[in-house]
Tab-separated table of C-alpha atoms in Angstrom:
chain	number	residue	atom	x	y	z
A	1	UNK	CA	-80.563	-18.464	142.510
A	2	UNK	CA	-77.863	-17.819	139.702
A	3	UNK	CA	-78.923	-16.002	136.559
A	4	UNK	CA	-78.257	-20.072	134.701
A	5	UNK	CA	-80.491	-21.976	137.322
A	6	UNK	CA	-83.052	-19.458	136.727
A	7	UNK	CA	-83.265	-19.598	132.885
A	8	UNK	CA	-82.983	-23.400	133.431
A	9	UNK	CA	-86.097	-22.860	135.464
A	10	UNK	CA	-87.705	-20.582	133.297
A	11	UNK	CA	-87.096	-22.747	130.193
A	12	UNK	CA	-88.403	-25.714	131.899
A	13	UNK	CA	-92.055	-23.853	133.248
A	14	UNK	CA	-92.337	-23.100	129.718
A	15	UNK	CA	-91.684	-26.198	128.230
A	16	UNK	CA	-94.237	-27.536	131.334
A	17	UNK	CA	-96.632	-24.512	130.166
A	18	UNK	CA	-96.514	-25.534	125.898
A	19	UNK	CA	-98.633	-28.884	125.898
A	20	UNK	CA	-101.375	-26.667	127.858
A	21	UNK	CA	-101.312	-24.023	125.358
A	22	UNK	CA	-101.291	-26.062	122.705
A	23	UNK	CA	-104.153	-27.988	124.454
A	24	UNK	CA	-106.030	-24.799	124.975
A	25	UNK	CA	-105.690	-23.707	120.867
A	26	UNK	CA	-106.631	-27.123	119.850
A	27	UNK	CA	-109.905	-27.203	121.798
A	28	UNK	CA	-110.561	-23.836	120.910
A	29	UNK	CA	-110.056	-24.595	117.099
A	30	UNK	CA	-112.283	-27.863	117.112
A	31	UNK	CA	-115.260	-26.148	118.587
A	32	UNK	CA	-115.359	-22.982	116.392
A	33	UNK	CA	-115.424	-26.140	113.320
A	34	UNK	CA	-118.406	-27.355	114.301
A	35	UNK	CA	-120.263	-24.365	115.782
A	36	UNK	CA	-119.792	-22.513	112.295
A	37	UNK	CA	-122.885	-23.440	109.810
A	38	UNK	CA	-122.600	-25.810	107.297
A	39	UNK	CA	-121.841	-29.711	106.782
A	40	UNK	CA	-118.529	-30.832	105.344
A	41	UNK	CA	-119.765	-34.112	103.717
A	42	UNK	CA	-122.644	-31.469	101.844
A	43	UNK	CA	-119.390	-30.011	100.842
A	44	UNK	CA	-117.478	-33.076	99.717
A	45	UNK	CA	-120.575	-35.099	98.222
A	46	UNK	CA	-122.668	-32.253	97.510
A	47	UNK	CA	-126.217	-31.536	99.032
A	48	UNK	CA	-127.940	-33.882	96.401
A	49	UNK	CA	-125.953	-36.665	97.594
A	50	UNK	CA	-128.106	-39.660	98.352
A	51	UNK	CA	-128.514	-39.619	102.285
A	52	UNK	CA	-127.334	-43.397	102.454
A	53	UNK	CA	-123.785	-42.041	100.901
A	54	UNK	CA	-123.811	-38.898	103.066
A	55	UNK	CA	-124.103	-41.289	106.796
A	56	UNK	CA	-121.706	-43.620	104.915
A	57	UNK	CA	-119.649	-40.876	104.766
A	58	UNK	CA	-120.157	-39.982	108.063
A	59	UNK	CA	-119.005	-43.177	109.539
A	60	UNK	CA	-116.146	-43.030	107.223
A	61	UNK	CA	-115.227	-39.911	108.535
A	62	UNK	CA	-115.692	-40.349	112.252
A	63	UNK	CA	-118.180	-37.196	111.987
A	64	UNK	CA	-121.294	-39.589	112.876
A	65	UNK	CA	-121.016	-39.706	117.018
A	66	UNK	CA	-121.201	-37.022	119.412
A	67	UNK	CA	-119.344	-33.982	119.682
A	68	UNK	CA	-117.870	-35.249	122.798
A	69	UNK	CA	-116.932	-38.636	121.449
A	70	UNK	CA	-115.657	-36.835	118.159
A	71	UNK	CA	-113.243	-34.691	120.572
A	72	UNK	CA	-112.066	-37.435	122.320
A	73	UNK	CA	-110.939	-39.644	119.398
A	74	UNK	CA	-109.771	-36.638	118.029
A	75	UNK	CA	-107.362	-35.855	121.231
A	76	UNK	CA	-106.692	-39.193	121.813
A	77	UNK	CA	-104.985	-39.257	118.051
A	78	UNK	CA	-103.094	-35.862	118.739
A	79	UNK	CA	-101.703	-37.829	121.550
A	80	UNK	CA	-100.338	-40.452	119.551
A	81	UNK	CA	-99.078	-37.453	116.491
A	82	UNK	CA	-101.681	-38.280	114.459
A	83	UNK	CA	-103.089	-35.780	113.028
A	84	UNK	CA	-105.805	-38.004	111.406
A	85	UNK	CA	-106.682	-37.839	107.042
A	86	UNK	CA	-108.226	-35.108	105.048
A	87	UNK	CA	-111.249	-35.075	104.342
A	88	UNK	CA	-110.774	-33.246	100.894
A	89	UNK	CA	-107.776	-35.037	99.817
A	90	UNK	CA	-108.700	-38.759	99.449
A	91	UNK	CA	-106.111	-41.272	101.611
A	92	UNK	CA	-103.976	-37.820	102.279
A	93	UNK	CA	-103.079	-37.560	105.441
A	94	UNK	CA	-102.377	-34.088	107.613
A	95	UNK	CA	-98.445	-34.696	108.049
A	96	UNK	CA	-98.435	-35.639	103.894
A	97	UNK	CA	-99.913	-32.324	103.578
A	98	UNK	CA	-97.656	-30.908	105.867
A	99	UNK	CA	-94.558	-32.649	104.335
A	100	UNK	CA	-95.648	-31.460	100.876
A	101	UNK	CA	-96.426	-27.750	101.296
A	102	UNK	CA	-94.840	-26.198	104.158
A	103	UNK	CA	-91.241	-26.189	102.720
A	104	UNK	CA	-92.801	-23.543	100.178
A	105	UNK	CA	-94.193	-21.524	103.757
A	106	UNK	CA	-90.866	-21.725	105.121
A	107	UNK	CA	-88.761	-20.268	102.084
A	108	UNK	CA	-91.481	-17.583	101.460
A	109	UNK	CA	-90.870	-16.627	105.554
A	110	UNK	CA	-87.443	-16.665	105.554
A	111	UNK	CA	-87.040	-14.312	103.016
A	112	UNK	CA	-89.415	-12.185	103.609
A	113	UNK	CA	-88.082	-12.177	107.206
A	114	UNK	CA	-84.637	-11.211	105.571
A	115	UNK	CA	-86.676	-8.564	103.505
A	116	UNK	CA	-88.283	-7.550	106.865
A	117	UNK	CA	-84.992	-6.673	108.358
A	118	UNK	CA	-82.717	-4.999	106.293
A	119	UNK	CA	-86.053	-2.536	105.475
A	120	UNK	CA	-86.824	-2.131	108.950
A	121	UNK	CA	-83.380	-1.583	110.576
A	122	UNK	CA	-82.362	0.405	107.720
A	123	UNK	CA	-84.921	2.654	107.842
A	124	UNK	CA	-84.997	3.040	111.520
A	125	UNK	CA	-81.350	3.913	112.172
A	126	UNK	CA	-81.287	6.611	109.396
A	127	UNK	CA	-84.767	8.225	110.848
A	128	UNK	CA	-82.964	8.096	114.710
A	129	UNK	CA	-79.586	8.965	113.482
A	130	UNK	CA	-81.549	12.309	112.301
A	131	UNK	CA	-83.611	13.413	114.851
A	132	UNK	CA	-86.547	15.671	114.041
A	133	UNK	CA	-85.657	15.933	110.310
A	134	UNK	CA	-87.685	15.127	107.245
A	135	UNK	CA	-85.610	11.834	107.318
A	136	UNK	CA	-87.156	11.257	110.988
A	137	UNK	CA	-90.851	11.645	110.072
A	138	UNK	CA	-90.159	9.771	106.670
A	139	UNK	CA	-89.129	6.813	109.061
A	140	UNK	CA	-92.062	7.307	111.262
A	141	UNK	CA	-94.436	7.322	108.621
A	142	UNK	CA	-93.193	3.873	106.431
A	143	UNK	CA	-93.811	2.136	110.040
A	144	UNK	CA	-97.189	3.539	110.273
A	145	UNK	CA	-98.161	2.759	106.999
A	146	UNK	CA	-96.320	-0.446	106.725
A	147	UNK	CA	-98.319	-1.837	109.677
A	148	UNK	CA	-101.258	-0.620	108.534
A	149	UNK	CA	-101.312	-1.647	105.085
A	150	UNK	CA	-104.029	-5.259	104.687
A	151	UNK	CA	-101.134	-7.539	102.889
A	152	UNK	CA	-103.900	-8.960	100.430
A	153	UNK	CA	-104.419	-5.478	99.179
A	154	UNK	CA	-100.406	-4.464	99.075
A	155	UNK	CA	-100.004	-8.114	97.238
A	156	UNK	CA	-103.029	-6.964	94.739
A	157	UNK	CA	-101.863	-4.087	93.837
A	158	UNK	CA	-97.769	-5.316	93.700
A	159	UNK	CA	-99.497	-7.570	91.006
A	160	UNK	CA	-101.245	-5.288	89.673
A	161	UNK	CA	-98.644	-2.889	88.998
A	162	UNK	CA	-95.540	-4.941	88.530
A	163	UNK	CA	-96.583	-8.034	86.910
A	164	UNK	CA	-99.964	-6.972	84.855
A	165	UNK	CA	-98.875	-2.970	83.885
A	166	UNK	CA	-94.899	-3.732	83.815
A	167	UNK	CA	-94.525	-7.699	83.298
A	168	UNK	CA	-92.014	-7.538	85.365
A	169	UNK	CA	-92.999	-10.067	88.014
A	170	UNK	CA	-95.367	-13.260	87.436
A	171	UNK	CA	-98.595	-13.177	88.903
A	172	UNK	CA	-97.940	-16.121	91.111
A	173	UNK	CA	-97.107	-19.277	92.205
A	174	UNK	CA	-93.943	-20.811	92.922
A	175	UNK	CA	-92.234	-22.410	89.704
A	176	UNK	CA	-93.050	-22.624	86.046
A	177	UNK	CA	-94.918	-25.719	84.728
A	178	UNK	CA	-92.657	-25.180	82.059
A	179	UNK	CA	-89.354	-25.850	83.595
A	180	UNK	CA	-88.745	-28.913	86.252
A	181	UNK	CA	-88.541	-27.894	89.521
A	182	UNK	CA	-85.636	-28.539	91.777
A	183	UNK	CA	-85.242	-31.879	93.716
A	184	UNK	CA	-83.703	-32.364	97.275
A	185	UNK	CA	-84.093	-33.276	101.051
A	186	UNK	CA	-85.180	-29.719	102.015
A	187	UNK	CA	-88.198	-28.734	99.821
A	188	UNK	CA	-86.463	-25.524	99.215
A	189	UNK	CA	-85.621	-24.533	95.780
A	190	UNK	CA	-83.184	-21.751	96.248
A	191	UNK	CA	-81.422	-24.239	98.419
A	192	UNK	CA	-81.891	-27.467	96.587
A	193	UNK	CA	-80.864	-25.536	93.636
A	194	UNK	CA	-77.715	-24.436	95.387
A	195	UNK	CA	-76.844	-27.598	95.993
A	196	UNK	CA	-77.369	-29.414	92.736
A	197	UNK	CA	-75.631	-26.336	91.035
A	198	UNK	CA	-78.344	-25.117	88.879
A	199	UNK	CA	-78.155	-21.592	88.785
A	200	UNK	CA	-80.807	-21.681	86.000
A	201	UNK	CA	-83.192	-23.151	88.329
A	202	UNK	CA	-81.963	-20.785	91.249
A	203	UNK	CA	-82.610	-17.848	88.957
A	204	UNK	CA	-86.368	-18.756	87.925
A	205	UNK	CA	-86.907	-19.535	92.030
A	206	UNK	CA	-85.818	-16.400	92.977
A	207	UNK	CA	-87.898	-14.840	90.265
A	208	UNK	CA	-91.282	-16.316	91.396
A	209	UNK	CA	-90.029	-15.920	95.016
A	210	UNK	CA	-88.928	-12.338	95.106
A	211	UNK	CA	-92.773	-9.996	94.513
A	212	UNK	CA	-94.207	-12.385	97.678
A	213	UNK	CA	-91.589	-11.626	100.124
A	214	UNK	CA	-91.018	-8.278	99.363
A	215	UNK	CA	-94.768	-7.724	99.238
A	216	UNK	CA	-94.861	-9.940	102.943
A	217	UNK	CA	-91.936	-8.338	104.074
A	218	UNK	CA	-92.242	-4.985	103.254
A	219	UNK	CA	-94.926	-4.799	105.766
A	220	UNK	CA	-93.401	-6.626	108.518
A	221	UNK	CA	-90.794	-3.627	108.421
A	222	UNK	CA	-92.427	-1.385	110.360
A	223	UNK	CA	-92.334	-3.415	113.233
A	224	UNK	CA	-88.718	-3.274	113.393
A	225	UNK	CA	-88.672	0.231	111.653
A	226	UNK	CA	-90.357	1.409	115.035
A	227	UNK	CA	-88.417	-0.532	117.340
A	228	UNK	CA	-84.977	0.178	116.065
A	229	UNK	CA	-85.932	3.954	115.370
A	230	UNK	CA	-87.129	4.552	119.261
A	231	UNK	CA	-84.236	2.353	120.550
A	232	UNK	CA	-81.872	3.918	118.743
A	233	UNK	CA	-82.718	7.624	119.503
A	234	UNK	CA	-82.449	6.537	123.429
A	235	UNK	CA	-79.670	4.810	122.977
A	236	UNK	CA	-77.502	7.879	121.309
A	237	UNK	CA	-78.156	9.575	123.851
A	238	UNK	CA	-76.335	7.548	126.584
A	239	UNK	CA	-73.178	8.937	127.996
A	240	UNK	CA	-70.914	6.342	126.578
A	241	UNK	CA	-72.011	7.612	122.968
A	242	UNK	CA	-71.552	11.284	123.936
A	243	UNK	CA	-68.011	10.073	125.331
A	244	UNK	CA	-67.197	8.935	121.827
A	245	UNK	CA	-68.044	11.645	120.062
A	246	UNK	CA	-66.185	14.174	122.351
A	247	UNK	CA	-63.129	11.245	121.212
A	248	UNK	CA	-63.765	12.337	117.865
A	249	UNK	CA	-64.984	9.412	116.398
A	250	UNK	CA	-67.143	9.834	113.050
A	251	UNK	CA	-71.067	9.858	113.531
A	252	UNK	CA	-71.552	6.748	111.272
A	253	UNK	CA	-68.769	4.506	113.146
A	254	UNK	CA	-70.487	5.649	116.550
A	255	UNK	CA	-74.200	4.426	114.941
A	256	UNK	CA	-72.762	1.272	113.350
A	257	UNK	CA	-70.514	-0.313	116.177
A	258	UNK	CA	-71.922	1.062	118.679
A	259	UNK	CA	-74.849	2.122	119.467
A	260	UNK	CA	-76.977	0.372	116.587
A	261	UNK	CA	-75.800	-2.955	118.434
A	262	UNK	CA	-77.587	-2.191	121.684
A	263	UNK	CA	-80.712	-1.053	120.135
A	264	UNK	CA	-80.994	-4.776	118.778
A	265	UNK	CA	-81.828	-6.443	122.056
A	266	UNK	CA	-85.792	-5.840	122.122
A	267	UNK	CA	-85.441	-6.504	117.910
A	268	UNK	CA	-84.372	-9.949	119.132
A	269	UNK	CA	-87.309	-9.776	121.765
A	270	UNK	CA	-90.032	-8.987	119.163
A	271	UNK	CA	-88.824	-11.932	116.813
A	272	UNK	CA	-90.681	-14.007	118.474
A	273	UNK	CA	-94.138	-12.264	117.984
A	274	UNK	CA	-93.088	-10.912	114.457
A	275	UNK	CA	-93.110	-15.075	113.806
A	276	UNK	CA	-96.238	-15.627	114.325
A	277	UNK	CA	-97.710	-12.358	112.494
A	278	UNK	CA	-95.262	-13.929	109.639
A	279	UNK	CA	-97.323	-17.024	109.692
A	280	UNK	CA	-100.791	-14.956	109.697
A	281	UNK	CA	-99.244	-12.745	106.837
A	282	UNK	CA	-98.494	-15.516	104.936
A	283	UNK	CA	-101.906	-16.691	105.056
A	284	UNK	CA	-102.839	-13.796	102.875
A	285	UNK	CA	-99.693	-13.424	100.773
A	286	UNK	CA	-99.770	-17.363	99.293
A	287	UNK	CA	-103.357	-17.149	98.779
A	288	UNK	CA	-102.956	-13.703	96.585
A	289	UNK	CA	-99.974	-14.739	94.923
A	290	UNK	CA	-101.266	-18.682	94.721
A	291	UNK	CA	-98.517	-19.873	97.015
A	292	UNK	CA	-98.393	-23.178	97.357
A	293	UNK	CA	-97.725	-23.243	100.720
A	294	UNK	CA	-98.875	-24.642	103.655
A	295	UNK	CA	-100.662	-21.187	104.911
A	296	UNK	CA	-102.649	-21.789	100.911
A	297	UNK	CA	-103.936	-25.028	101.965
A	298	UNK	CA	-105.101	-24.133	105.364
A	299	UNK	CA	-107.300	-21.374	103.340
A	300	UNK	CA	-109.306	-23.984	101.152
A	301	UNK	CA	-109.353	-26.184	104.453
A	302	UNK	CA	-111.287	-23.698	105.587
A	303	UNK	CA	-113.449	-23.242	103.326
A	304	UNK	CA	-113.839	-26.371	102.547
A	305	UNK	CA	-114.785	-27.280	106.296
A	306	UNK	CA	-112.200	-29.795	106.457
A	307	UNK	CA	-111.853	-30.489	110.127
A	308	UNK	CA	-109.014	-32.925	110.445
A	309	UNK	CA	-106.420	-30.542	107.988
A	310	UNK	CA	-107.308	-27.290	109.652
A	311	UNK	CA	-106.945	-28.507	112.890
A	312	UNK	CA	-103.938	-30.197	111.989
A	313	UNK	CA	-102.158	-27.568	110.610
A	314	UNK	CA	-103.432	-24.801	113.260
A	315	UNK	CA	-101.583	-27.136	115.992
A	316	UNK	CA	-98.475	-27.029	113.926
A	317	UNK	CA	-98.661	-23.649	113.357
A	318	UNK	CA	-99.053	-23.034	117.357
A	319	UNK	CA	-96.256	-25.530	118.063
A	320	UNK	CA	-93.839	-23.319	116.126
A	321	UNK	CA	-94.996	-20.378	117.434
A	322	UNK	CA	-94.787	-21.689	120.786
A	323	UNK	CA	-91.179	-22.925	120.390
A	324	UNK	CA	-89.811	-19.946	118.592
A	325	UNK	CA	-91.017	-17.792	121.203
A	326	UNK	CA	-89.136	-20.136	123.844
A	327	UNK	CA	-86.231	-19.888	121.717
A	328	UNK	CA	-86.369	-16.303	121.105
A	329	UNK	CA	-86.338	-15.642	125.033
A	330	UNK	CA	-83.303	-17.867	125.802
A	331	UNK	CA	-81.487	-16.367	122.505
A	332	UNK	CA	-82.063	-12.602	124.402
A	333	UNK	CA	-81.153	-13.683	128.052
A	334	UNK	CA	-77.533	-15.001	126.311
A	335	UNK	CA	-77.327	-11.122	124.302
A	336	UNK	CA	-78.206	-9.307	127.335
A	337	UNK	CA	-76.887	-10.177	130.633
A	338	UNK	CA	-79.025	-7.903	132.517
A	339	UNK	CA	-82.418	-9.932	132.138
A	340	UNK	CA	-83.483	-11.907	134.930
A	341	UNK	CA	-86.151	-15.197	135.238
């Protein structure tokens, strides 16, 4: 089989595989719901709610049959992409909710995944470009105790130091009440801004924006930190690098065009898993920093035992993840011709 018919294959068993996983998650997700104490319509109503409203409720809320007839309605929806209505937010459905707060999720990941990499690979190919120096075991601990670090106590005390001691940062959220936010198709303000040409608005975007992602993305680094560091110490040692400098070619050249570019393939492998840990991390980070982002409003779905959001949102969550990992593995089989499916 040629190395194309087998990524075709490959692509297509996974694409075969993702309805099963996401099948699997979804199941998984509406069980733990209802095996965890408590009653969502006590928590919507109140537990001195007359018991007349609380079964009206109920009914209302398809919450009043079985568990098995609740799981089948509710698959039997997914099938059709509806992710049914909150049960918090009155007449709101799940894809509203998605539609309203996961452009704020995806501008807090993508630059924090920016922030993520220029830390990470930075800091790796100085540590591997001196081996066994102070600069190596500097490297070697930021990943440690980037990895390590909870990101709801980095984000605490990032607030606590920058914005409460030094007002240099807000506090939080995403744009001032006092100024009007940007408008456009993407949800993003850095980008709507860009294109309606408001640097004023771009300015104050990037100023809410910039203590969450570099809190969120500061400890992501280490996971590339490590990678690129170990990579690139094998990698300088290969003959074709020893080859160039016996050429004469300067150190940093040999680093920078060479050798730093083959020490990227398993970065572009681990993209895929950094994703989703970007998704958990931004659980934390948005509800520190009151993000308003989707990750936020999974959190008070939570708590507030709202079964149709969480579940809702965890399948969209799993679909990207799913996705970007397929993604991710055809985007490394076209960098490096020696894997094989």
């Amino acid at each position: 089989m040629s190395r194309s018919r087998a990524l075709q294959y490959y692509v297509f068993t996974r694409l075969l595989l993702a309805p099963l996983m996401l099948w699997t998650i979804t199941t998984v997700v509406f069980l733990l719901l209802r095996a965890t104490p408590g009653d969502p319509v006590d928590a919507i109503l109140g537990p001195r709610a007359p018991e007349a409203a609380k079964e009206a409720l109920r009914s209302q809320l398809g919450l009043k049959g079985s568990l098995w007839q609740q799981y089948f309605d509710y698959m039997g929806n997914l099938l059709h992409l509806n992710l049914g209505t909150s049960l918090t937010s009155r007449g709101e459905t799940v894809w509203q909710i998605i539609q309203n707060h996961f452009p704020a999720t995806v501008e807090l990941a993508l630059f924090s995944m920016i922030v993520a990499l220029a830390l990470g690979i930075t800091v790796g190919a100085v540590a591997a470009s001196h081996p066994d120096t102070v600069w190596d075991t500097g490297g070697r601990l930021f990943g440690i105790i980037t990895y390590a670090v909870p990101p709801f106590w980095a984000g605490m005390l990032f607030q606590l130091i920058f914005a409460v001691q030094l007002g240099w940062f807000p506090l939080g959220t995403r744009f001032p009440v006092t100024v009007p936010a940007p408008e456009g198709w993407s949800g993003l303000y850095t980008l709507d801004s860009l294109f309606t040409g408001s640097w004023m608005q771009l300015g104050v975007a990037l100023y809410y924006l910039f203590l969450p992602c570099v809190t969120l993305g500061l400890l992501l680094s280490g996971i590339f930190e490590r990678i690129v560091r170990v990579n690139l110490k094998q990698t300088l040692k290969a003959d074709y690098v020893e080859a160039a400098r016996a050429r004469g070619i300067p150190e940093l050249r040999i680093v920078l065009a060479h050798a730093l570019k083959n020490a990227m393939i398993p970065v572009i492998t681990v993209l895929g898993l950094t994703f989703a840990a970007l998704l958990g991390g931004a659980i934390l980070t948005e509800v520190t920093f009151s993000w308003p982002g989707l990750a936020n409003r999974l959190y008070e779905a939570i708590s507030l035992r709202d079964y149709p959001t969480v579940q809702g949102i965890v399948v969209f969550f799993a679909a990207i993840v799913v996705l970007a990992s397929i993604l991710i593995d055809v985007l490394n089989a076209c960098v490096d011709p020696r894997i094989r499916y």
